[in-house]
Coordinates of C-alpha atoms and ligand atoms in Angstrom, one line a residue:
M17 CA 104.5 174.8 113.8
Y18 CA 101.9 172.0 113.7
V19 CA 101.8 170.0 116.8
C20 CA 100.3 166.6 116.7
D21 CA 98.3 165.7 119.8
N22 CA 97.7 162.1 118.6
C23 CA 101.2 161.3 117.5
S24 CA 101.5 158.0 119.4
T25 CA 98.2 156.7 118.1
V26 CA 99.3 157.5 114.5
R27 CA 102.7 155.8 115.1
I28 CA 101.0 152.7 116.4
L29 CA 98.6 152.6 113.4
K30 CA 101.6 153.0 111.0
V31 CA 103.5 150.1 112.7
F32 CA 100.3 148.0 112.7
L33 CA 99.8 148.7 108.9
V34 CA 103.5 147.8 108.1
I35 CA 103.2 144.5 110.1
C36 CA 99.9 143.6 108.3
L37 CA 101.4 144.3 104.9
S38 CA 104.5 142.3 105.7
L39 CA 102.4 139.3 106.9
V40 CA 100.4 139.4 103.7
L41 CA 103.5 139.6 101.6
L42 CA 105.1 136.7 103.6
Q43 CA 102.0 134.5 103.1
Y44 CA 102.0 135.2 99.4
L45 CA 105.7 134.2 99.1
I46 CA 105.2 131.0 101.1
N47 CA 102.1 130.1 99.0
L48 CA 103.9 130.9 95.8
A49 CA 106.9 128.7 96.8
T50 CA 104.6 125.7 97.8
Y51 CA 102.5 126.1 94.7
S52 CA 105.4 126.0 92.3
Y53 CA 106.7 122.9 94.2
V54 CA 103.4 121.1 93.9
T55 CA 102.8 122.0 90.2
K56 CA 106.4 120.9 89.4
F57 CA 105.5 117.6 91.1
L58 CA 102.3 117.2 89.0
K59 CA 103.6 118.8 85.9
D60 CA 103.0 116.0 83.4
D61 CA 99.9 115.0 85.2
S62 CA 96.4 115.6 83.8
Y63 CA 94.7 116.7 87.0
G64 CA 97.6 119.0 87.8
S65 CA 97.1 121.0 84.6
H66 CA 93.3 120.8 85.0
N67 CA 93.5 122.7 88.3
R68 CA 95.9 125.4 87.5
S69 CA 93.2 127.7 86.2
A70 CA 91.3 127.5 89.4
I71 CA 94.0 129.2 91.3
G72 CA 94.1 132.9 91.8
L73 CA 96.8 134.7 90.0
F74 CA 98.1 136.8 92.8
F75 CA 97.3 134.8 95.9
P76 CA 97.5 131.1 94.9
D77 CA 95.8 129.2 97.6
V78 CA 97.4 125.8 98.0
S79 CA 94.7 124.3 100.1
D80 CA 92.2 125.1 97.3
F81 CA 94.5 123.5 94.9
F82 CA 94.5 120.3 97.0
K83 CA 90.7 120.5 97.3
N84 CA 90.3 120.7 93.5
L85 CA 92.8 118.0 93.0
Q86 CA 90.7 115.8 95.3
S87 CA 87.4 116.5 93.6
V88 CA 88.8 115.8 90.2
Q89 CA 90.4 112.7 91.6
E90 CA 87.1 111.5 93.1
K91 CA 85.3 111.9 89.7
N92 CA 87.8 109.4 88.4
V93 CA 87.0 106.9 91.1
T94 CA 84.6 104.1 90.1
R95 CA 82.7 102.1 92.6
S96 CA 81.6 98.8 91.1
A97 CA 78.6 97.0 92.1
S98 CA 80.7 94.3 93.7
E99 CA 82.6 96.9 95.7
N100 CA 79.4 98.3 97.2
L101 CA 78.0 94.9 97.8
T102 CA 76.1 94.2 101.0
L103 CA 76.4 90.6 102.0
P104 CA 74.9 88.1 101.9
S105 CA 71.5 89.1 100.3
E106 CA 72.7 91.2 97.4
P107 CA 74.5 89.3 94.7
A108 CA 77.0 91.3 92.8
N109 CA 77.1 92.2 89.1
M110 CA 79.0 89.2 87.7
T111 CA 81.0 91.1 85.1
E112 CA 82.5 93.3 87.7
I113 CA 83.3 90.8 90.4
V114 CA 84.7 88.0 88.3
T115 CA 88.4 88.1 87.9
N116 CA 88.4 85.2 85.5
I117 CA 85.9 82.4 85.3
P118 CA 87.9 79.2 84.7
S119 CA 87.5 78.0 81.1
G120 CA 85.9 74.6 80.3
K121 CA 82.2 73.7 80.4
D122 CA 82.7 71.0 83.1
D123 CA 83.8 73.6 85.7
I124 CA 80.9 76.0 85.3
G125 CA 78.5 74.0 87.3
N126 CA 80.8 73.7 90.2
L127 CA 81.8 77.4 90.5
C128 CA 82.0 78.9 94.0
P129 CA 79.1 81.2 94.8
L130 CA 79.5 84.8 93.7
V131 CA 79.3 85.9 97.3
P132 CA 81.5 83.7 99.6
P133 CA 79.1 82.3 102.2
T134 CA 81.3 82.1 105.2
L135 CA 82.6 85.7 105.5
V136 CA 82.2 87.3 108.9
G137 CA 82.8 91.0 108.3
A138 CA 84.7 93.0 110.9
L139 CA 87.6 91.0 112.3
A140 CA 89.4 90.9 115.6
T141 CA 93.0 90.8 114.3
Y142 CA 95.6 88.3 115.7
K143 CA 98.5 90.2 117.3
E144 CA 100.6 87.2 118.6
V145 CA 103.7 86.1 116.7
L146 CA 103.4 82.4 115.9
S147 CA 106.4 80.4 114.8
F148 CA 106.4 79.1 111.2
E149 CA 106.0 75.6 112.6
E150 CA 103.0 76.6 114.7
M151 CA 101.5 78.2 111.6
Q152 CA 102.0 75.1 109.5
K153 CA 100.1 73.2 112.1
K154 CA 97.4 75.8 112.3
Y155 CA 96.8 75.8 108.5
P156 CA 97.3 72.2 107.4
E157 CA 95.1 72.8 104.4
L158 CA 97.8 74.9 102.7
Q159 CA 99.9 73.4 100.0
A160 CA 103.6 74.0 99.6
G161 CA 104.3 77.7 98.8
G162 CA 101.3 78.9 100.8
R163 CA 98.9 77.8 98.1
Y164 CA 95.2 77.2 98.6
K165 CA 92.1 76.3 96.6
P166 CA 88.6 75.9 98.0
P167 CA 88.0 72.2 98.5
D168 CA 84.3 72.0 97.4
C169 CA 84.0 74.4 94.5
K170 CA 86.0 75.9 91.7
S171 CA 87.3 79.4 92.6
R172 CA 86.4 82.3 90.4
H173 CA 89.7 84.0 91.2
R174 CA 93.3 83.1 90.7
V175 CA 95.2 85.5 92.9
A176 CA 98.8 86.0 93.8
I177 CA 99.6 88.0 96.9
I178 CA 103.0 89.7 96.5
V179 CA 104.7 91.0 99.6
P180 CA 107.9 93.1 99.2
Y181 CA 110.0 92.2 102.2
R182 CA 113.2 92.7 104.2
N183 CA 114.0 92.1 107.8
R184 CA 110.6 92.2 109.4
E185 CA 110.1 88.6 110.4
D186 CA 107.6 89.2 113.3
Q187 CA 105.5 91.4 110.9
L188 CA 105.5 88.6 108.3
K189 CA 104.4 86.0 110.8
I190 CA 101.5 88.3 112.0
L191 CA 100.5 89.0 108.4
L192 CA 100.4 85.3 107.4
N193 CA 98.4 84.3 110.5
N194 CA 95.8 87.0 109.7
L195 CA 95.7 86.8 105.9
H196 CA 95.4 83.0 105.3
P197 CA 92.1 82.6 107.1
V198 CA 90.6 85.7 105.3
L199 CA 91.7 84.5 101.8
E200 CA 90.4 81.0 102.5
R201 CA 87.0 82.3 103.6
Q202 CA 87.0 84.4 100.4
Q203 CA 87.3 81.1 98.4
L204 CA 90.2 82.2 96.4
D205 CA 92.6 80.0 94.4
Y206 CA 95.7 81.8 95.8
A207 CA 99.3 81.8 96.8
I208 CA 101.4 84.2 98.9
Y209 CA 104.8 85.4 97.5
I210 CA 107.3 87.0 99.8
T211 CA 109.9 88.8 97.6
E212 CA 113.1 89.8 99.4
M213 CA 116.2 91.5 98.1
A214 CA 119.8 90.8 99.2
M215 CA 121.7 93.3 101.3
P216 CA 123.4 95.8 101.1
T217 CA 121.4 97.2 98.2
T218 CA 118.9 100.0 99.3
F219 CA 115.4 98.6 99.5
N220 CA 113.3 98.9 96.4
R221 CA 109.6 98.0 97.0
A222 CA 108.5 98.5 93.4
I223 CA 111.1 96.2 91.8
L224 CA 110.2 93.5 94.3
M225 CA 106.6 93.8 93.2
N226 CA 107.6 93.4 89.6
I227 CA 109.7 90.4 90.5
G228 CA 106.9 88.9 92.5
Y229 CA 104.5 89.3 89.6
T230 CA 107.0 87.7 87.2
E231 CA 107.9 84.8 89.4
A232 CA 104.3 84.0 90.3
L233 CA 103.4 83.8 86.7
K234 CA 106.2 81.2 86.2
D235 CA 104.3 79.0 88.7
Y236 CA 100.7 79.3 87.7
D237 CA 98.3 81.3 85.4
F238 CA 97.4 83.9 88.1
Q239 CA 95.0 86.5 86.8
C240 CA 95.0 88.9 89.7
F241 CA 97.9 90.4 91.7
I242 CA 97.5 92.0 95.1
F243 CA 100.6 94.0 96.1
H244 CA 100.7 94.0 99.9
D245 CA 102.8 95.7 102.6
V246 CA 104.0 93.3 105.2
D247 CA 102.7 95.4 108.1
L248 CA 99.1 96.0 107.0
I249 CA 96.6 93.7 108.7
P250 CA 93.1 93.6 107.2
E251 CA 90.2 94.3 109.6
N252 CA 87.3 93.1 107.5
D253 CA 87.1 90.0 105.3
R254 CA 84.5 91.6 103.1
N255 CA 87.3 93.7 101.6
L256 CA 87.7 91.2 98.7
Y257 CA 91.1 90.3 97.5
T258 CA 90.0 90.2 93.9
C259 CA 90.6 92.4 90.8
P260 CA 87.8 94.5 89.4
E261 CA 87.8 96.1 85.9
N262 CA 90.1 98.9 87.0
P263 CA 93.2 98.9 89.2
R264 CA 92.0 99.0 92.8
H265 CA 93.5 100.7 95.9
M266 CA 92.6 98.6 98.9
S267 CA 94.2 100.0 102.0
V268 CA 91.9 103.0 102.0
A269 CA 91.5 103.4 105.8
I270 CA 94.6 102.7 107.9
D271 CA 94.6 103.2 111.7
K272 CA 97.9 105.1 111.5
F273 CA 96.2 107.7 109.3
N274 CA 93.1 107.8 111.5
Y275 CA 91.2 105.6 108.9
K276 CA 91.3 108.4 106.3
L277 CA 93.3 108.7 103.0
P278 CA 96.4 110.7 103.8
Y279 CA 96.2 112.3 100.3
A280 CA 93.7 111.9 97.4
A281 CA 96.0 110.2 94.9
I282 CA 97.6 107.6 97.2
F283 CA 98.1 104.1 95.8
G284 CA 100.5 102.6 98.4
G285 CA 99.9 99.9 101.0
V286 CA 97.7 97.3 99.4
S287 CA 96.6 97.5 95.7
A288 CA 95.1 95.1 93.2
L289 CA 95.9 94.9 89.5
T290 CA 95.0 92.2 86.9
K291 CA 97.7 90.7 84.6
E292 CA 96.2 92.8 81.8
H293 CA 96.5 96.0 83.9
M294 CA 100.1 95.1 84.7
I295 CA 100.9 94.6 81.0
K296 CA 99.2 97.8 80.0
V297 CA 101.0 100.0 82.5
N298 CA 104.4 98.1 82.1
G299 CA 104.3 97.2 85.8
F300 CA 106.0 99.4 88.3
S301 CA 109.1 101.6 87.7
N302 CA 112.3 99.8 88.7
K303 CA 114.1 102.9 89.7
Y304 CA 112.8 103.8 93.2
F305 CA 115.5 102.8 95.6
G306 CA 114.6 103.9 99.2
W307 CA 111.4 105.1 100.7
G308 CA 108.6 106.8 98.8
G309 CA 107.3 107.7 95.3
E310 CA 106.9 104.3 93.7
D311 CA 103.2 104.2 94.3
D312 CA 102.7 107.7 93.0
D313 CA 104.6 106.7 89.9
M314 CA 102.1 103.8 89.4
M315 CA 99.2 106.2 89.8
K316 CA 100.6 108.2 86.9
R317 CA 101.0 105.0 84.8
I318 CA 97.4 104.1 85.5
Q319 CA 96.2 107.5 84.3
L320 CA 98.5 107.5 81.4
S321 CA 97.2 104.2 80.1
G322 CA 93.6 105.4 80.2
L323 CA 92.6 103.2 83.2
K324 CA 90.6 104.6 86.1
L325 CA 91.3 104.3 89.8
S326 CA 88.9 102.1 91.8
R327 CA 88.9 102.3 95.5
A328 CA 87.6 99.7 97.9
P329 CA 84.7 101.1 100.1
I330 CA 86.1 102.9 103.1
E331 CA 83.9 101.0 105.6
L332 CA 85.4 97.7 104.5
A333 CA 88.9 98.6 103.4
R334 CA 90.2 99.0 107.0
Y335 CA 93.7 98.0 108.1
K336 CA 95.9 98.1 111.1
M337 CA 99.5 99.0 110.5
I338 CA 101.9 97.2 112.8
K339 CA 104.1 99.8 114.5
H340 CA 107.5 100.3 113.0
G341 CA 110.2 103.0 112.6
R342 CA 112.1 103.9 109.4
D343 CA 114.4 101.0 108.4
K344 CA 118.1 101.8 107.8
A345 CA 118.2 100.3 104.4
N346 CA 115.0 102.2 103.4
E347 CA 116.1 105.8 103.9
V348 CA 113.8 108.4 102.3
N349 CA 114.5 108.5 98.5
K350 CA 115.7 112.0 97.8
Q351 CA 115.5 111.4 94.1
R352 CA 111.8 110.6 94.2
F353 CA 110.5 114.0 93.0
N354 CA 112.9 114.0 90.1
L355 CA 111.9 110.5 89.1
L356 CA 108.2 111.4 89.4
Y357 CA 108.6 114.5 87.4
A358 CA 109.6 112.4 84.4
A359 CA 107.4 109.4 85.3
S360 CA 105.2 109.6 82.2
K361 CA 108.2 109.8 79.8
R362 CA 109.8 106.8 81.4
A363 CA 106.8 104.5 81.7
K364 CA 107.2 102.8 78.4
K365 CA 110.8 101.8 78.8
D366 CA 111.2 101.4 82.6
G367 CA 109.1 98.6 84.1
L368 CA 108.3 94.9 83.3
N369 CA 110.0 95.2 79.9
S370 CA 113.3 96.3 81.4
L371 CA 113.2 94.2 84.6
K372 CA 116.5 92.5 85.4
Y373 CA 117.3 90.5 88.6
E374 CA 118.9 87.3 89.6
V375 CA 117.0 84.7 91.7
V376 CA 119.3 83.6 94.5
K377 CA 116.7 81.3 96.0
K378 CA 113.1 80.3 95.4
E379 CA 111.6 78.1 98.0
Y380 CA 108.0 76.7 98.4
K381 CA 107.7 76.9 102.2
P382 CA 104.6 75.6 104.0
T383 CA 102.9 78.9 104.4
Y384 CA 104.5 81.1 101.6
T385 CA 106.7 81.1 98.6
W386 CA 110.0 82.8 99.3
V387 CA 111.7 84.5 96.4
Y388 CA 115.1 85.9 97.3
V389 CA 116.8 88.0 94.7
Q390 CA 119.8 90.2 93.9
V391 CA 119.4 93.4 91.9
N392 CA 122.1 95.7 90.6
Q393 CA 121.2 99.2 91.5
K394 CA 123.9 100.9 89.4
E395 CA 122.9 99.1 86.2
I396 CA 119.1 99.8 86.8
M397 CA 119.7 103.5 87.4
K398 CA 121.9 103.8 84.3
S399 CA 119.5 102.2 81.8
Ligands
UDH8 N1 109.7 96.9 103.7 C1 110.3 95.9 104.3 N2 111.5 96.1 104.9 C2 112.1 97.3 104.9 C3 111.4 98.4 104.3 C4 110.2 98.2 103.7 O1 109.8 94.7 104.4 O2 113.2 97.5 105.5 C5 108.4 96.6 102.9 C6 107.3 96.2 103.8 O3 106.4 95.4 103.1 C7 106.7 97.5 104.2 C8 106.7 98.2 102.8 O4 108.0 97.8 102.3 O5 105.4 97.4 104.7 C9 106.6 99.8 103.0 O6 107.6 100.3 103.8 P1 107.2 101.0 105.2 O7 106.3 100.1 106.0 O8 108.5 101.4 105.9 O9 106.5 102.3 104.6 P2 105.5 103.3 105.4 O10 104.7 102.5 106.4 O11 104.6 103.7 104.2 O12 106.3 104.4 106.0 C10 103.2 103.8 104.3 C11 102.6 104.5 103.1 C12 102.9 105.9 103.1 C13 102.3 106.7 102.0 C14 103.0 106.5 100.6 C15 103.7 107.6 100.1 N3 103.8 107.6 98.7
MN9 MN1 104.5 100.6 107.1

């Protein structure tokens, strides 16, 4: 009978081999599951399909998938001359920076300079919460509704800042106190709109941005719209609140995300679109009730309509996010992946052209315009 002298070593080797094979199999299954989830999410998305071929058939590597996604994404990013501008010596390319030169020959001579002369660059942000009365005293140059125009020249940019809002009064006060001086130094013809929705409806950031856009246009011929989270405080006034040729993502570097983009295709936080862009993409989807997805949906609309993504330069586009937890009426939207999956199909009929809401109050307060609305979630989700 054959006697094995090395039986224990062979047994150990066998066990080792079985463990290795199981680990490889497990990793394969996990990758496969994650991969099918990610591709489902990007199914009707051009860079999704573009990258599928780059992935190995048997061991799909999800991290490679994301790397490829990012590189394709970056090719789509345009940096305009104005966005790379170093101040004050290098004047920007006029066609890029100008949101809209006011019409009429008389105005041309008195246009504000291409590069606002009083910008200071990196800012120390104000953390204290001033009362609205204190703010009114601090910014007496503001007109009703939080409106401003440079006193000595004709602004090149008519900009509405739209802030979707609910139950964050201290954050709102901090934002206003930081934003007004920046926008004034940028010599903008601007107003700040705070759009709020009545309880108990689940919060819907995107519909509030569509409503802000619509209500601002009823007041003035704004050309450029900056959609702005209430908790993001700009750290550099050279991050211009203007609209370039393509939709621009502005909150590129946020302290909460270690001043890096959390993912390549992000469009949330602060973003800039012209009136023409908004019409072309049919605004935001109205159907995202709860947290998440609405900015990714807009990203799809931008791609779909042939526009490119422009990003503000990372050195300037720096923001502090005021610390906050998850709000009760803004629970994570569990429907968001289903909505995103069909985003391209919905874009033409769900947006500005299907927007329904009721204005409960519209008040031109000393430091901002307040638009308080009621929306009908059931009706919106049905249509
Ligand atoms: N908001 C309110 N009140 C609420 C909920 C939201 O005012 O109860 C507004 C506010 O402007 C806020 C914005 O909606 O800044 C976004 O909500 P959030 O600050 O709770 O979102 P969060 O900071 O998201 O978690 C940051 C972007 C994460 C990546 C985007 C994923 N697609
Ligand atoms: Mn936030």
